[in-house]
Coordinates of C-alpha atoms in Angstrom, one line a residue:
Chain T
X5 CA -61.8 109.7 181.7
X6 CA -62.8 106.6 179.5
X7 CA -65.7 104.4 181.3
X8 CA -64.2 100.9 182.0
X9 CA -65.2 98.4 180.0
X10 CA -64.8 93.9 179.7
X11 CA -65.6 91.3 177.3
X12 CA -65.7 87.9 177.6
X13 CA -67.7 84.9 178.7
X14 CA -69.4 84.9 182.3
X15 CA -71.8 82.3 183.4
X16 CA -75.4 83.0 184.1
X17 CA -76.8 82.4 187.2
X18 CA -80.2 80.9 186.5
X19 CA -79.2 78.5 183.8
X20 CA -75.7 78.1 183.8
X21 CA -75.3 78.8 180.3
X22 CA -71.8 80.6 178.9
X23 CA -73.1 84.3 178.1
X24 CA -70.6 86.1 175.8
X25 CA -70.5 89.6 176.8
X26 CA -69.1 92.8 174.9
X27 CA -68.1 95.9 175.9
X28 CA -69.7 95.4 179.0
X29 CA -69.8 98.0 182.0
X30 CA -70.4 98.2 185.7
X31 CA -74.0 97.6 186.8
X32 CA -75.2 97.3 183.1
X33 CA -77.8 95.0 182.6
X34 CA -78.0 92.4 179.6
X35 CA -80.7 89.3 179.3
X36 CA -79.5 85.6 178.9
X37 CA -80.0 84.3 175.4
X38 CA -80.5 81.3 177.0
X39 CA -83.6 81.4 179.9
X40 CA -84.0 85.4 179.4
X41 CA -83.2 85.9 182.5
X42 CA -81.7 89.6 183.2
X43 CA -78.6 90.0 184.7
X44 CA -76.6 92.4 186.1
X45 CA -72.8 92.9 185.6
X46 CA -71.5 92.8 189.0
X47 CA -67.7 92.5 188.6
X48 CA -65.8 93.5 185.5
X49 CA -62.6 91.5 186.7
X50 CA -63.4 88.8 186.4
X51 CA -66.4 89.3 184.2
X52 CA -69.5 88.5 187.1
X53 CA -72.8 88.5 186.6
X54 CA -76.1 88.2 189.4
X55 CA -79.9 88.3 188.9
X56 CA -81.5 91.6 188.6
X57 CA -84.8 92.2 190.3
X58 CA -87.4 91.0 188.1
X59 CA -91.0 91.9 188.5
X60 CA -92.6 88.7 189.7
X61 CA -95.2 87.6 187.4
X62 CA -98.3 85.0 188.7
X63 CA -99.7 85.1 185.3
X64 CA -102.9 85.2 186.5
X65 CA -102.8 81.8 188.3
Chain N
X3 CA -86.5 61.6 143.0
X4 CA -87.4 58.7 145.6
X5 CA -91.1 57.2 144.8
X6 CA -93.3 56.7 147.7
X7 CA -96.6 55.1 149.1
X8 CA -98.6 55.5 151.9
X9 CA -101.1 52.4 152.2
X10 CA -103.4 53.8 155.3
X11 CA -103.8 57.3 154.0
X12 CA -107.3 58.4 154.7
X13 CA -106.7 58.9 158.7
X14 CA -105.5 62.0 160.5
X15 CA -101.8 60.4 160.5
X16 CA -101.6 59.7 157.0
X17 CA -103.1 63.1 155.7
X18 CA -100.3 64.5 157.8
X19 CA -97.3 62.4 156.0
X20 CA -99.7 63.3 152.8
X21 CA -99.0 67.1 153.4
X22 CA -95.3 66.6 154.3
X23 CA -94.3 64.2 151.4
X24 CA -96.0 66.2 149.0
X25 CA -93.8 69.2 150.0
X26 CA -90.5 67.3 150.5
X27 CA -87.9 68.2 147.9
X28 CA -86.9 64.0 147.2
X29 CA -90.1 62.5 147.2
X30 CA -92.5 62.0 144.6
X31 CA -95.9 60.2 146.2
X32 CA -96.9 57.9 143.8
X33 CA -100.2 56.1 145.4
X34 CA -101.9 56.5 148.4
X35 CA -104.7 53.9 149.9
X36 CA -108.2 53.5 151.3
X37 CA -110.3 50.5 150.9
X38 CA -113.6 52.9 152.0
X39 CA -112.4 55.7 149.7
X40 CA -111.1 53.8 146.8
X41 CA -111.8 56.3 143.8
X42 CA -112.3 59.4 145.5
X43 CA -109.8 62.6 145.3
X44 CA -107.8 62.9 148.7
X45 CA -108.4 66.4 148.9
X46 CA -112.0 65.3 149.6
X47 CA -110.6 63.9 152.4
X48 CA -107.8 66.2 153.5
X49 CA -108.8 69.7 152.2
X50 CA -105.7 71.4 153.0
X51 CA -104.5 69.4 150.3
X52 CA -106.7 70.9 147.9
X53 CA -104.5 72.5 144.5
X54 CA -101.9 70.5 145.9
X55 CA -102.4 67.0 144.1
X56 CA -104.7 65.6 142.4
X57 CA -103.9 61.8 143.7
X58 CA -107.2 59.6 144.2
X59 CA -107.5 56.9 146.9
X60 CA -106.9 53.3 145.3
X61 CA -107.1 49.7 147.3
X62 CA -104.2 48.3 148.7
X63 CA -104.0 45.4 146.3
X64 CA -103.1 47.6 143.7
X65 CA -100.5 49.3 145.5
X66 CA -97.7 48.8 143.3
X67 CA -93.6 48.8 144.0
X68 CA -91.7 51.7 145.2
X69 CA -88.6 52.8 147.1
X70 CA -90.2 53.7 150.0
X71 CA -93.7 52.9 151.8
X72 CA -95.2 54.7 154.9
X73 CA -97.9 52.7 156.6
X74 CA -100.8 53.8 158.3
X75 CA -102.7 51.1 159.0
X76 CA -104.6 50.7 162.2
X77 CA -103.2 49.0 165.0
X78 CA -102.5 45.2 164.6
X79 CA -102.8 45.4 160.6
X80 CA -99.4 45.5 159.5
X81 CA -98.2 42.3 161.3
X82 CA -99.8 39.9 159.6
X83 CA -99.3 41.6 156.5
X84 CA -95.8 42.4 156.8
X85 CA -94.3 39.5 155.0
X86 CA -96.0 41.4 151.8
X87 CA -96.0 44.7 152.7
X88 CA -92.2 44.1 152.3
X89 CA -92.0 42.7 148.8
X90 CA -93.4 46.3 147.8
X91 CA -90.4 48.4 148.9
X92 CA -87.0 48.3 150.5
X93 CA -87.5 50.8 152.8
X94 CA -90.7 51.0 155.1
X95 CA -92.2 53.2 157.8
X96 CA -95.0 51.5 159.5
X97 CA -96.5 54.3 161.9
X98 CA -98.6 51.6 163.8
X99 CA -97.8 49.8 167.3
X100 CA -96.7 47.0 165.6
X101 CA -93.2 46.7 165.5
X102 CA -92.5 49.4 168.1
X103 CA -92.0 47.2 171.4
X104 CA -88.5 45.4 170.9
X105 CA -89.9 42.2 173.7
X106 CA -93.1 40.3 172.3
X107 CA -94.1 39.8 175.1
X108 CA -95.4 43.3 175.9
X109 CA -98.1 42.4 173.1
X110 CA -99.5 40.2 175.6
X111 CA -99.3 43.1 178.4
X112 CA -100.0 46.2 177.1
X113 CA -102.3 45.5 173.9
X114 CA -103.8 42.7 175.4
X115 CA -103.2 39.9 172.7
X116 CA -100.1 38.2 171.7
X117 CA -97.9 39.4 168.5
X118 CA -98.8 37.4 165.6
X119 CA -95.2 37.9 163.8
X120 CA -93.1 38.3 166.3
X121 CA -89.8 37.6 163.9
X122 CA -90.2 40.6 162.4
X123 CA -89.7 42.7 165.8
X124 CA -86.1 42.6 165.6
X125 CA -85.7 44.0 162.1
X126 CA -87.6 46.9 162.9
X127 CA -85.5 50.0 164.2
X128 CA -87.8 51.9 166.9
X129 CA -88.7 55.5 165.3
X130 CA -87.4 57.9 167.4
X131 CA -83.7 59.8 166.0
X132 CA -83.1 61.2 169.1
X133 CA -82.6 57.8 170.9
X134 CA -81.8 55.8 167.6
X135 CA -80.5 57.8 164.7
X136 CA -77.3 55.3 164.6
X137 CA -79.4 52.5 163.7
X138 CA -81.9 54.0 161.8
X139 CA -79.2 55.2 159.1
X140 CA -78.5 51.5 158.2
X141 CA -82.3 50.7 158.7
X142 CA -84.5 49.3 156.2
X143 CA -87.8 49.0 158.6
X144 CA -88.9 51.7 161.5
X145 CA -91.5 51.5 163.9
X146 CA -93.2 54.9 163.7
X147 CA -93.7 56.2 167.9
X148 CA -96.6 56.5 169.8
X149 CA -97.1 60.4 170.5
X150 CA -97.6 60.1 174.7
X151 CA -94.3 57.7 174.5
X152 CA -92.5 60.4 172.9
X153 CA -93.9 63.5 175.0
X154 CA -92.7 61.6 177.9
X155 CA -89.9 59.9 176.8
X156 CA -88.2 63.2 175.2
X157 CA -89.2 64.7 178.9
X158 CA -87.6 62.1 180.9
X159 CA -84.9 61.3 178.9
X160 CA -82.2 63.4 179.8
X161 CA -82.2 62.6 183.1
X162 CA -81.8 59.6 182.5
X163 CA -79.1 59.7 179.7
X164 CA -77.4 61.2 182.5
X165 CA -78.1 58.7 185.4
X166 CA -79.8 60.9 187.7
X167 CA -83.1 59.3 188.1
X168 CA -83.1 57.5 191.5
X169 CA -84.8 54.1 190.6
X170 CA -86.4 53.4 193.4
X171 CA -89.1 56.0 193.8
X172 CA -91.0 55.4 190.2
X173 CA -91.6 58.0 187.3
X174 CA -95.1 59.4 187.4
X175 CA -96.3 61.2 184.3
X176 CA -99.6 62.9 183.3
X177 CA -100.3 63.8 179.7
X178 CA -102.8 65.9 178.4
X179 CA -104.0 65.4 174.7
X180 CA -105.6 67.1 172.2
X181 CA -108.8 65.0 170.4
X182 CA -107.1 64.3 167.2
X183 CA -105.1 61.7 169.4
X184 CA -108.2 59.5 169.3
X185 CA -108.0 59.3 165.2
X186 CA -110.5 60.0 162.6
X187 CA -113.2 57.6 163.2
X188 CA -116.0 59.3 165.5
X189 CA -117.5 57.5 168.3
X190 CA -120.8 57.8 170.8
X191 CA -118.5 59.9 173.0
X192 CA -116.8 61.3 170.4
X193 CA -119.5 63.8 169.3
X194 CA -119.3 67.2 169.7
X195 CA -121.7 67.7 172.8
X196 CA -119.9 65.4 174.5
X197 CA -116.2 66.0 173.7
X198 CA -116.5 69.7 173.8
X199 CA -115.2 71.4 176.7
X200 CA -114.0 68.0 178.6
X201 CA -111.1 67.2 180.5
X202 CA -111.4 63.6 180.5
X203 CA -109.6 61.2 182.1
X204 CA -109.8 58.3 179.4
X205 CA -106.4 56.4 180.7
X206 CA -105.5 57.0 184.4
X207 CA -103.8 53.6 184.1
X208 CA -102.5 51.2 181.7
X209 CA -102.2 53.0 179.1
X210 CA -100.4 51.4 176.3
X211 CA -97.5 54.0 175.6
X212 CA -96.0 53.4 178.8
X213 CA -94.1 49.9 177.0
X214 CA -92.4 52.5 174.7
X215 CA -91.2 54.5 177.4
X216 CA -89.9 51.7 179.9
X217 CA -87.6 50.0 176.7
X218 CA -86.5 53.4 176.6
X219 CA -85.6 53.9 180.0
X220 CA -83.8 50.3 179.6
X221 CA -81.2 51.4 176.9
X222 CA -79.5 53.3 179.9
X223 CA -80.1 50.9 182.0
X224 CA -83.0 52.1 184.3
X225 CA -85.2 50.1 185.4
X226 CA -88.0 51.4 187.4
X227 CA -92.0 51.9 187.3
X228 CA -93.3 54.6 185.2
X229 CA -96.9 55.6 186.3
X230 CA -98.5 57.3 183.1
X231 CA -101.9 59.0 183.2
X232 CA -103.5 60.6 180.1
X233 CA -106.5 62.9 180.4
X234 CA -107.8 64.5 177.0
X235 CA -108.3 68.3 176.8
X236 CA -110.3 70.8 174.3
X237 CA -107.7 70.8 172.1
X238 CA -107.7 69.0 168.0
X239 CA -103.2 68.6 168.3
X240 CA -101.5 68.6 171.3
X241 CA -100.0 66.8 174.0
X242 CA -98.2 68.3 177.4
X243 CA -96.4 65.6 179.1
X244 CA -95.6 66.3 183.0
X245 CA -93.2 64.1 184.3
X246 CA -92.3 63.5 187.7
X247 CA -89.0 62.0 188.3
X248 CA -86.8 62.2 191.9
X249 CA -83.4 62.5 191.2
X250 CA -80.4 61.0 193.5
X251 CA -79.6 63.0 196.4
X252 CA -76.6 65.2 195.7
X253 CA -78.5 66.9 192.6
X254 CA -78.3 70.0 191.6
X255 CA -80.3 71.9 189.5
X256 CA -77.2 73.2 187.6
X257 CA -76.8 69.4 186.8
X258 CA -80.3 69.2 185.7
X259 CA -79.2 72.0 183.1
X260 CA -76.4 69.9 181.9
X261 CA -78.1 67.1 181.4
X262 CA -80.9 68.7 179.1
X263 CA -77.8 70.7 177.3
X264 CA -76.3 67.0 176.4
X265 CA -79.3 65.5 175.5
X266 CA -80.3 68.3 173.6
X267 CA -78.1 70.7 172.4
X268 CA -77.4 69.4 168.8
X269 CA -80.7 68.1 168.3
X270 CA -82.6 69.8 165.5
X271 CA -85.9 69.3 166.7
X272 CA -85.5 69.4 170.4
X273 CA -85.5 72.8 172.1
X274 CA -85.2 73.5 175.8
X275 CA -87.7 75.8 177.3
X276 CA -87.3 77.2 180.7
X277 CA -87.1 80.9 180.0
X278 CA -87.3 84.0 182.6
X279 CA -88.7 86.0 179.9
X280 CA -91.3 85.7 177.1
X281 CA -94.7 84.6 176.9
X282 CA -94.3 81.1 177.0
X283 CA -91.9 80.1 179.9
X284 CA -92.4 76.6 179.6
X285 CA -93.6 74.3 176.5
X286 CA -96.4 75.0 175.0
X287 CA -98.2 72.4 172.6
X288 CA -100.1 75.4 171.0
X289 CA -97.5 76.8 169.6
X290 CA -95.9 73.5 167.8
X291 CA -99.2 72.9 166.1
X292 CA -98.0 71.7 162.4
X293 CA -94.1 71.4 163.3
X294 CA -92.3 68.9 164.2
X295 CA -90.4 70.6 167.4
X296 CA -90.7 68.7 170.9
X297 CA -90.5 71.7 173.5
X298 CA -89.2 70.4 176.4
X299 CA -88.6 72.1 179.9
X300 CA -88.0 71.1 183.5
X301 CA -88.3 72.5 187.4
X302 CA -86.4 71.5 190.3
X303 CA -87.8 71.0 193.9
X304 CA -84.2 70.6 196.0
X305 CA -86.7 70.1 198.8
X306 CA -87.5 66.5 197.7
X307 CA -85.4 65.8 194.9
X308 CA -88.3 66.1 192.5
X309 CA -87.8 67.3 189.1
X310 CA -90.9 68.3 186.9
X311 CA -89.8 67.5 183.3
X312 CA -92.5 68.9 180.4
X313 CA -92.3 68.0 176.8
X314 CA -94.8 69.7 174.4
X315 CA -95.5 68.5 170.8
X316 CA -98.0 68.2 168.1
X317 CA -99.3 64.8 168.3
X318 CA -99.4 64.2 164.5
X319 CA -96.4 65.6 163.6
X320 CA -92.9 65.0 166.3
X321 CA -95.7 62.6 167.9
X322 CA -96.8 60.2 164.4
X323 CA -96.5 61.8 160.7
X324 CA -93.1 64.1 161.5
X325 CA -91.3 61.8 163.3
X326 CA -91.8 59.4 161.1
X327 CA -90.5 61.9 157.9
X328 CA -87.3 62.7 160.2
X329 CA -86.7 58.6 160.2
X330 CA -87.3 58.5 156.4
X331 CA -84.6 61.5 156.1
X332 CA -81.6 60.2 158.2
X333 CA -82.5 56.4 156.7
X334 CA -81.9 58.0 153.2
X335 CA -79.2 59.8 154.4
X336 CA -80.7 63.4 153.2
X337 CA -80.3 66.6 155.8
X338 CA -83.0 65.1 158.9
X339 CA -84.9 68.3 158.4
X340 CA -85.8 68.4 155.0
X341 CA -89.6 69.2 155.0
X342 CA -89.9 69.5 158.1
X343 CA -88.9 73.5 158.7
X344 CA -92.4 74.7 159.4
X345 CA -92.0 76.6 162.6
X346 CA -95.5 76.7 163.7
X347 CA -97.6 79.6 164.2
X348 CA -97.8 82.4 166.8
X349 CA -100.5 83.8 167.4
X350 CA -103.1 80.9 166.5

């Protein structure tokens, strides 16, 4: 059975950018070109994307 | 090829346009001036310029005619000297104060004496492309920028490009800048002892950028207080500008976004910097050293409306000497970044 894949634009939930996705799947992750942030891909219909857990980082401070 | 002069070309700001005229594809740098080094090879002067010309220093009375002159004069030269200045080229760059502030009479306030030719203000077109660049394609005179105006300005300026600042509760803005800021002549606090390692506050108030950012704020129509502090840092280039500016109520952060992406998006030297990822997360002045990119980034507190706006840049170039090159370009009508690709470094 062929794995379910989407293309298309979904917005990014940190920056609000347009991310142009392709060939995405279920619960892949994928990074914004925008703020880096890494998303997850939630929903396929309609394209969805959410934060992934990130490490949190102090850098030192 | 366009000819150009640079009378005022021994300082830190002048080496810089030096450096980027010598490598720009339409120019050909015909003199350059110091009355104290009149004679003497400029790569004596400016070493990184060594192998690259072999131009000497001459006086400024025999600077001859050319298409296009850069001054670098020290602050409150060029006005009385601009009725002459002018006969020398068509097209002039004066990187001083001088013909920056639109209103005379912020002379009197912010550099303490009045203007001593204030006809000429008008004619001048205020150096900055990314407020300006309509005007300064039909220019014949730009003001070069002062480089903690345009940190903060640049910071600030989407926000209010977009009319979210909320008037009423002031803009407070600290920059921190690098030594080179203070120019080439050395002082008693100046030497090394004493300027190593210090994070001096030499401007808490008062300090004379803050005219250039208020006229900008007024060509959208805001009119509030802008509180800058400058404190200089063990750094030679640099300047971080943290801005403080509360937004009207109702704003989001996803309208913060916008307004950055409008300002900002199809500027060529403008990036936005507010990344999840990477090793720089917000702007960095390090990494601009020798470009002519403004980094700038922002933070939202929905808590109080506050919005932290940064703007990184290289005080001698995006701040003085870059700037100023960018201004020649679009008044010429040439591609705005023509010698002006370097990148900067990473690591340095």
């Amino acid at each position: 059975m062929a794995v379910q894949t989407a293309s298309g634009q979904a917005q990014c939930p940190e920056c609000f950018a347009d991310v142009t996705l392709n060939k995405v799947m279920q619960n892949e992750i994928t990074q914004c070109p925008g703020c880096g942030a890494e998303l997850e891909i939630t929903a396929l219909e309609p394209l969805t994307l959410a934060l992934a857990p990130q490490e949190e980082e102090d850098w030192g401070e | 090829m366009v000819s150009v002069s640079i009378i005022g070309a021994s300082g830190y700001t002048g080496g810089e346009l030096l450096r980027l005229a010598l490598a720009h594809p339409h120019l050909e740098v015909k003199q350059v001036t110091s009355e104290r080094l009149d004679g003497q090879f400029v790569h004596f002067t400016h070493p990184n310029l060594r192998k690259r010309t072999q131009l000497k220093f001459v006086r400024s009375e025999a600077i001859e005619k050319c298409d296009l002159l850069f001054l670098g004069l020290p602050h409150g030269s060029a006005m009385g000297r601009i009725d002459q200045l002018a006969t020398l080229a068509d097209r002039i760059v004066d990187l001083s104060a001088d013909f920056r502030l639109r209103d005379a009479s912020g002379y009197d306030t912010w550099y303490g004496k009045p203007h001593s030719n204030a006809a000429w203000l008008g004619k001048f077109v205020y150096g900055l492309p990314e407020l300006h660049r309509a005007a300064l394609k039909s220019a014949k005179y730009v003001s070069g920028v002062g480089c903690n105006a345009t940190a903060t300005t640049l910071a600030i300026w989407p926000l209010a490009a977009a009319g979210l600042i909320d008037a009423a509760r002031g803009i407070i803005c600290e920059v921190k800048v690098g030594s080179s800021e203070g120019g080439a002549a050395s002082a008693d606090s100046t030497h090394h002892p004493e300027r190593a390692g210090v994070m001096r506050s030499f401007a808490p108030t008062g300090h004379r950028h803050t005219a250039e950012v208020l006229q900008a704020l007024k060509l959208k129509n805001v009119v509030t207080d802008v509180h800058l502090s400058a404190t200089a840092v063990d750094n030679v280039r640099g300047v971080l500008a943290t801005a403080h500016v509360f937004v009207t109520p109702g704003t989001q952060e996803k309208d913060v976004w916008k307004a950055f992406r409008e300002a900002y998006n199809n500027e060529p030297f403008v990036r936005i910097v507010k990344e999840k990822a990477g090793l720089y997360r917000y702007p960095e002045p390090k990494i601009l050293s020798g470009s002519n990119y403004a980094d700038v980034g922002f933070e939202f507190d929905p808590k109080t409306n506050r919005v932290v706006c940064l703007c990184a840049i290289d005080n001698l170039m995006k701040g003085a000497a870059g700037t100023a090159l960018q201004c020649a370009n679009v008044m010429m009508g040439w591609d705005e970044t023509l010698g002006l690709e370097f990148p900067g470094l990473h690591p340095i």
